[in-house]
PDB file of C-alpha atoms in Angstrom:
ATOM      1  CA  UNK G   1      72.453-164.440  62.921  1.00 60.00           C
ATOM      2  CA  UNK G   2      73.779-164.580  66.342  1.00 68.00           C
ATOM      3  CA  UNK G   3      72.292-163.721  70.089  1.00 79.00           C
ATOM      4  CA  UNK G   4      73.013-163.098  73.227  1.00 87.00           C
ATOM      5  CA  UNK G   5      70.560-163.745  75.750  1.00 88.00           C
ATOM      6  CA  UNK G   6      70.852-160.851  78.952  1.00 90.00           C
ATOM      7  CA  UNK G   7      67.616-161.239  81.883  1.00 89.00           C
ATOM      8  CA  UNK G   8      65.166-158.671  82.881  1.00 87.00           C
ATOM      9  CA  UNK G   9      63.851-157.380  85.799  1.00 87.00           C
ATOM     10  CA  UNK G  10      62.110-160.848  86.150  1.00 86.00           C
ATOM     11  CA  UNK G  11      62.542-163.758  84.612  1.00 89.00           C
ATOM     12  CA  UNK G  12      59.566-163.394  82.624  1.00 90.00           C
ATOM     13  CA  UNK G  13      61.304-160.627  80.584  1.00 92.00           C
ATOM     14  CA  UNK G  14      64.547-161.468  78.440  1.00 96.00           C
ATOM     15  CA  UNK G  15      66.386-159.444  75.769  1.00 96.00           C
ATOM     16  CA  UNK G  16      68.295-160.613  72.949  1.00 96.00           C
ATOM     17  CA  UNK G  17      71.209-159.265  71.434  1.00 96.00           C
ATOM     18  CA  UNK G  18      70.974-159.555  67.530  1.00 95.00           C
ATOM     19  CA  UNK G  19      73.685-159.438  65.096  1.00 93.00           C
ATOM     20  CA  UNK G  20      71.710-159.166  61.824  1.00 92.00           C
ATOM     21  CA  UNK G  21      73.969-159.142  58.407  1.00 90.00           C
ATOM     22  CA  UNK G  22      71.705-157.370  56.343  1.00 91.00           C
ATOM     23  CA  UNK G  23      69.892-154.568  59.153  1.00 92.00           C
ATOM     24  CA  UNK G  24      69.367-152.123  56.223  1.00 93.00           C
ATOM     25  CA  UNK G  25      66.721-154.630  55.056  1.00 94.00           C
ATOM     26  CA  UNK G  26      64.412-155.663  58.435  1.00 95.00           C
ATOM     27  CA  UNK G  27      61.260-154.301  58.623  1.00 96.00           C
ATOM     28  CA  UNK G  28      60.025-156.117  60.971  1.00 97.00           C
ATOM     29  CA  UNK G  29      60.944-158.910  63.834  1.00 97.00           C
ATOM     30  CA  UNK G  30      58.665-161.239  65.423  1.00 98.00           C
ATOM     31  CA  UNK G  31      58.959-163.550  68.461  1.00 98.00           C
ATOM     32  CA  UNK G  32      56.532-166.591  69.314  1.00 97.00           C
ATOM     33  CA  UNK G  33      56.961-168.158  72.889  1.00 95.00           C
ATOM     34  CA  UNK G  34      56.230-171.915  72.293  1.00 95.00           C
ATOM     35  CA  UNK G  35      53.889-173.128  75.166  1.00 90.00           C
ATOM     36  CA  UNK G  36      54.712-175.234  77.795  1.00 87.00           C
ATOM     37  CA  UNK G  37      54.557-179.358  76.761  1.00 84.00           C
ATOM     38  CA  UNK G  38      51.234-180.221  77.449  1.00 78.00           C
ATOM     39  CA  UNK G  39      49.430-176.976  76.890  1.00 79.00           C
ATOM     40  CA  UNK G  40      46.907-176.268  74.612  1.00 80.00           C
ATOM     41  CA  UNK G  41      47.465-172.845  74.368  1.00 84.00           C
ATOM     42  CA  UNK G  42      48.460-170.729  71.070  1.00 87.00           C
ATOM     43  CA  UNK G  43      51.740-169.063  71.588  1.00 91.00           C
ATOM     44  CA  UNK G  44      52.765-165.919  72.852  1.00 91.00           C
ATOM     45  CA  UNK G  45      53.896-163.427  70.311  1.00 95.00           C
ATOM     46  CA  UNK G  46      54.750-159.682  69.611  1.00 96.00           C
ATOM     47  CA  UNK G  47      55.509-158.159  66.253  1.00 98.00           C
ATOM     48  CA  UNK G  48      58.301-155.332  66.910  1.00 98.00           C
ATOM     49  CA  UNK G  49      58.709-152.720  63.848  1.00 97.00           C
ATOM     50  CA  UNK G  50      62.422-151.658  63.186  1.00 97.00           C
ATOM     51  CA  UNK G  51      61.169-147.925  63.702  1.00 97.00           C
ATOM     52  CA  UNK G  52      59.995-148.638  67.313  1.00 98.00           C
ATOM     53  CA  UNK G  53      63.046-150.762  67.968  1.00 98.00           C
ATOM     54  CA  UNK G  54      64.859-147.797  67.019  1.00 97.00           C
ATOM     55  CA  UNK G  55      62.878-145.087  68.677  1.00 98.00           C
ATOM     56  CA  UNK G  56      63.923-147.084  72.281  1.00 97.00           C
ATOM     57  CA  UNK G  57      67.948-147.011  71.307  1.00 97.00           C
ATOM     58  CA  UNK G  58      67.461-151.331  70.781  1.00 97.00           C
ATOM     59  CA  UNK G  59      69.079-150.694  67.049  1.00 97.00           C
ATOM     60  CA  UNK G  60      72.687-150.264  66.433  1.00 96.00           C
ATOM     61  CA  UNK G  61      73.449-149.880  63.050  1.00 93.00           C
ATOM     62  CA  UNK G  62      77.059-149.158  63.439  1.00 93.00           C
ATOM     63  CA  UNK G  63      77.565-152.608  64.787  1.00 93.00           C
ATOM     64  CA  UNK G  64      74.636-154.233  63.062  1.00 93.00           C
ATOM     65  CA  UNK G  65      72.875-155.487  66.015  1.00 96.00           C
ATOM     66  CA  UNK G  66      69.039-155.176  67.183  1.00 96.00           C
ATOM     67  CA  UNK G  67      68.039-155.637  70.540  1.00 97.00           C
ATOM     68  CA  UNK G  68      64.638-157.123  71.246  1.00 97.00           C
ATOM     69  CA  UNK G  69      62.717-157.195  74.597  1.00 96.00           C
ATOM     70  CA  UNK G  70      60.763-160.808  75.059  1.00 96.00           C
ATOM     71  CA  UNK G  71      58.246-160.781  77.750  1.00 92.00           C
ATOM     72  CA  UNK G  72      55.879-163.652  78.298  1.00 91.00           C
ATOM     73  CA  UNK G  73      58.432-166.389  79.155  1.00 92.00           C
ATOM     74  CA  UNK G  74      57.584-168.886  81.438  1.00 90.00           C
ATOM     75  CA  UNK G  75      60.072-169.473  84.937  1.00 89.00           C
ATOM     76  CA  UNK G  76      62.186-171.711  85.554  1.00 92.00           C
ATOM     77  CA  UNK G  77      62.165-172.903  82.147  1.00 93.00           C
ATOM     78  CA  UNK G  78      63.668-173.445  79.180  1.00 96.00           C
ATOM     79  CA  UNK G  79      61.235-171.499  76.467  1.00 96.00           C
ATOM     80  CA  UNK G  80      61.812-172.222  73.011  1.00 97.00           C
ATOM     81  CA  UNK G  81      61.690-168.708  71.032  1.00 97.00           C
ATOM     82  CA  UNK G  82      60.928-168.510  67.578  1.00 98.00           C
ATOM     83  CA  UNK G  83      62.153-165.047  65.783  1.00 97.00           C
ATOM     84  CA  UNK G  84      60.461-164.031  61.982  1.00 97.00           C
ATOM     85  CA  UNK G  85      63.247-161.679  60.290  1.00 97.00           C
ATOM     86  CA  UNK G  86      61.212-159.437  57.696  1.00 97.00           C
ATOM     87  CA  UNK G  87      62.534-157.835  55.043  1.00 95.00           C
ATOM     88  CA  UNK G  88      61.052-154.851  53.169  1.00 91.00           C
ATOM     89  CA  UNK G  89      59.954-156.828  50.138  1.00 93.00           C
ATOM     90  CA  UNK G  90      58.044-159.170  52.364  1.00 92.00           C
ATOM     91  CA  UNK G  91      60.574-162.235  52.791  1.00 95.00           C
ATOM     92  CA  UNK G  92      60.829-164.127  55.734  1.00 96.00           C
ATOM     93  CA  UNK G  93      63.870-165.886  57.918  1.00 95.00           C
ATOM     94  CA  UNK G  94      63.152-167.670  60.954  1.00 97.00           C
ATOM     95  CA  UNK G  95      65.568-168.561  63.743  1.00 96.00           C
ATOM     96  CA  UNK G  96      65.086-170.639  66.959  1.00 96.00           C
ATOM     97  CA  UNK G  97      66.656-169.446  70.490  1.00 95.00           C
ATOM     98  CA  UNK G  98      66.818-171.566  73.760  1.00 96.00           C
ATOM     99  CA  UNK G  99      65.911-168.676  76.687  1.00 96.00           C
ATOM    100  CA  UNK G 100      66.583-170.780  80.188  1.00 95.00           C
ATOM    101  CA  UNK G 101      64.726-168.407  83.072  1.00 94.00           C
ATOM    102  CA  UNK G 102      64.986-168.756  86.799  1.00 92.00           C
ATOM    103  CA  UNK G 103      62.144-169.356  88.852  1.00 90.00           C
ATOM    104  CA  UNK G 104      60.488-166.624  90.766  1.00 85.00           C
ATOM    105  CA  UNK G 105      59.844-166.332  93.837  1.00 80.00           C
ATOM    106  CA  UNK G 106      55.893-166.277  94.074  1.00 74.00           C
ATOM    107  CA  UNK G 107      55.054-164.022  97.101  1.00 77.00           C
ATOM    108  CA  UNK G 108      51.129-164.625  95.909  1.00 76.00           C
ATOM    109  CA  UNK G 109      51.412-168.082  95.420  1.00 74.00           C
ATOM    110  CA  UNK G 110      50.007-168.181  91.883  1.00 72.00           C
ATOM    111  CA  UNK G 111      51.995-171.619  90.639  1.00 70.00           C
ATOM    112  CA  UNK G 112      49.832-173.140  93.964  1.00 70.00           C
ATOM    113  CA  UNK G 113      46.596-172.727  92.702  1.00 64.00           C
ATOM    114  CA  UNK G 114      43.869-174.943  92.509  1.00 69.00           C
ATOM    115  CA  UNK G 115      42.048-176.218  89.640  1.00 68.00           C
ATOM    116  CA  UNK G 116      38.394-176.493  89.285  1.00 70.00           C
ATOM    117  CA  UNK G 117      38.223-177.386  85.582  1.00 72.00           C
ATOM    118  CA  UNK G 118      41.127-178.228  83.819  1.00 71.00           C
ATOM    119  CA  UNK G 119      40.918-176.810  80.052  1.00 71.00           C
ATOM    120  CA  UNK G 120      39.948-179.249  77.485  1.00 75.00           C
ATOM    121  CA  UNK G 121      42.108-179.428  74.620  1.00 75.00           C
ATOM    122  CA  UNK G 122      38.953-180.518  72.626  1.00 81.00           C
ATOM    123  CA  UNK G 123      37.338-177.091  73.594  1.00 78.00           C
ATOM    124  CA  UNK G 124      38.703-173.857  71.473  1.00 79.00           C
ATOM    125  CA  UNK G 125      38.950-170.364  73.336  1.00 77.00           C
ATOM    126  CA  UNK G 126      39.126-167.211  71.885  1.00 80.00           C
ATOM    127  CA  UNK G 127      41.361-166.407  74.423  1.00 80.00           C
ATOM    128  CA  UNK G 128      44.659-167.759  75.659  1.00 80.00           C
ATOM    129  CA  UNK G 129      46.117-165.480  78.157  1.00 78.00           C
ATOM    130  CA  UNK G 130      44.466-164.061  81.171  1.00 78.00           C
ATOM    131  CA  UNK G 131      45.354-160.709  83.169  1.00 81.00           C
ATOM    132  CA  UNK G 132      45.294-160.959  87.203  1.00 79.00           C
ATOM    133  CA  UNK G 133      45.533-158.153  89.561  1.00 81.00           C
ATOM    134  CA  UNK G 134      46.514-158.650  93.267  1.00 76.00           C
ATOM    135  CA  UNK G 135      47.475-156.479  96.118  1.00 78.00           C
ATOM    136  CA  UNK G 136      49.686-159.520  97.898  1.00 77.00           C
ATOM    137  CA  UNK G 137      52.479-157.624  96.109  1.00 74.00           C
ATOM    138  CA  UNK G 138      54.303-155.487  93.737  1.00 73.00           C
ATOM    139  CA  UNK G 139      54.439-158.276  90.651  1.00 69.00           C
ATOM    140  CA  UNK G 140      51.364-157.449  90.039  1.00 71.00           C
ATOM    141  CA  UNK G 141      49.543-157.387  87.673  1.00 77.00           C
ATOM    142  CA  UNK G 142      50.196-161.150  86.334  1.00 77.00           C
ATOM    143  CA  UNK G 143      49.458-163.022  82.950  1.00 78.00           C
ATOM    144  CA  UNK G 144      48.524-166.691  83.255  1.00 77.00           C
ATOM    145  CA  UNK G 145      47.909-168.835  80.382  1.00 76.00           C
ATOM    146  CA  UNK G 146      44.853-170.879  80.191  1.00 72.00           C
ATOM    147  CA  UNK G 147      46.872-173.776  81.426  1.00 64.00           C
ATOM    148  CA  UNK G 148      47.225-171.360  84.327  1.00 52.00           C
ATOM    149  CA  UNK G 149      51.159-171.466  83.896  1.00 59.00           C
ATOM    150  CA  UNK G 150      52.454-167.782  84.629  1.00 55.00           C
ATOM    151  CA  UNK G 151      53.517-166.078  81.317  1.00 56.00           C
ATOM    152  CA  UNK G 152      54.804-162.852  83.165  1.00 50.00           C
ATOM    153  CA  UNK G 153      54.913-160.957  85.999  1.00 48.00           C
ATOM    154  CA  UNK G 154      55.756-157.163  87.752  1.00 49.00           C
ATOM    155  CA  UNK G 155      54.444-153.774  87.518  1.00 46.00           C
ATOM    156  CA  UNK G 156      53.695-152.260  84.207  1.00 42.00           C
ATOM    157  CA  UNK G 157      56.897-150.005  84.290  1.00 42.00           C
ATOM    158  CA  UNK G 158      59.088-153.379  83.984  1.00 41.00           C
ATOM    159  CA  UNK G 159      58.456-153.186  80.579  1.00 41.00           C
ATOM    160  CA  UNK G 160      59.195-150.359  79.488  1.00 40.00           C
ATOM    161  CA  UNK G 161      62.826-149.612  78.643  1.00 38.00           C
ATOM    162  CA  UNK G 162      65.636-150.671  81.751  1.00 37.00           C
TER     163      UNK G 162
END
């Protein structure tokens, strides 16, 4: 299976062109943003159903290619993405996929934040992700990881279908 990576409206957001072989057969496709080294946070994933891939025109069946939105990606990095291939009987393929983002430009100054207590990776949270809302801007609201690395930015509208 091959991709092709095209950016977002940030560089939090990435989508991949898919050529899948069998397409008849997905069911469903999952992606899992590997943290940053050094975090101890669980990654970032979304489960997509063919159906709702479908329903947004990301599904070409003439050419055999899905196209899946990944939001959560880290800037100015290169995030390791893990994609689960589904099949309708329940059997599983996994690729990896190298997404390289550009940094943003961080008009609320988010990545120069101060730390009052680091996270302990001997303490478990039931959380991993946190939502922040500012006014300094319009990438707002933002997602920070409990590293407090930013995992996305923009209005809600940037993810919906560009």
């Amino acid at each position: 299976m091959s991709a092709a990576q095209t950016s977002g409206p940030t560089p939090f957001i990435s989508k991949l062109r898919l050529n899948v072989s069998n397409l008849p057969a997905l069911n469903r496709l999952k992606f899992s943003i590997r943290p940053k080294d050094g975090s101890v946070t669980r990654p970032l994933s979304a489960t997509y159903t063919k159906g709702y891939l479908r329903s947004r025109g990301y599904v070409d069946a003439e050419a055999k290619e899905i196209t899946v939105p990944i939001f959560g990606l880290y800037d100015g990095y290169s995030n390791t993405v893990t994609l689960t291939y589904e099949s309708g009987d329940g059997s599983t393929k996994k690729t990896s996929n190298e997404i390289i983002t550009l940094a943003f430009d961080d008009p609320c100054h988010y990545n120069a934040r101060a730390i009052w207590q680091p996270r302990s990776p001997t303490k478990t949270l039931s959380y991993d992700y946190m939502l922040v809302t500012t006014n300094c801007s319009g990438h707002s609201p933002a997602v920070l990881d409990t590293r407090s690395a930013t995992a996305l930015r923009g209005n809600t509208s940037s993810i919906s279908r560009q």
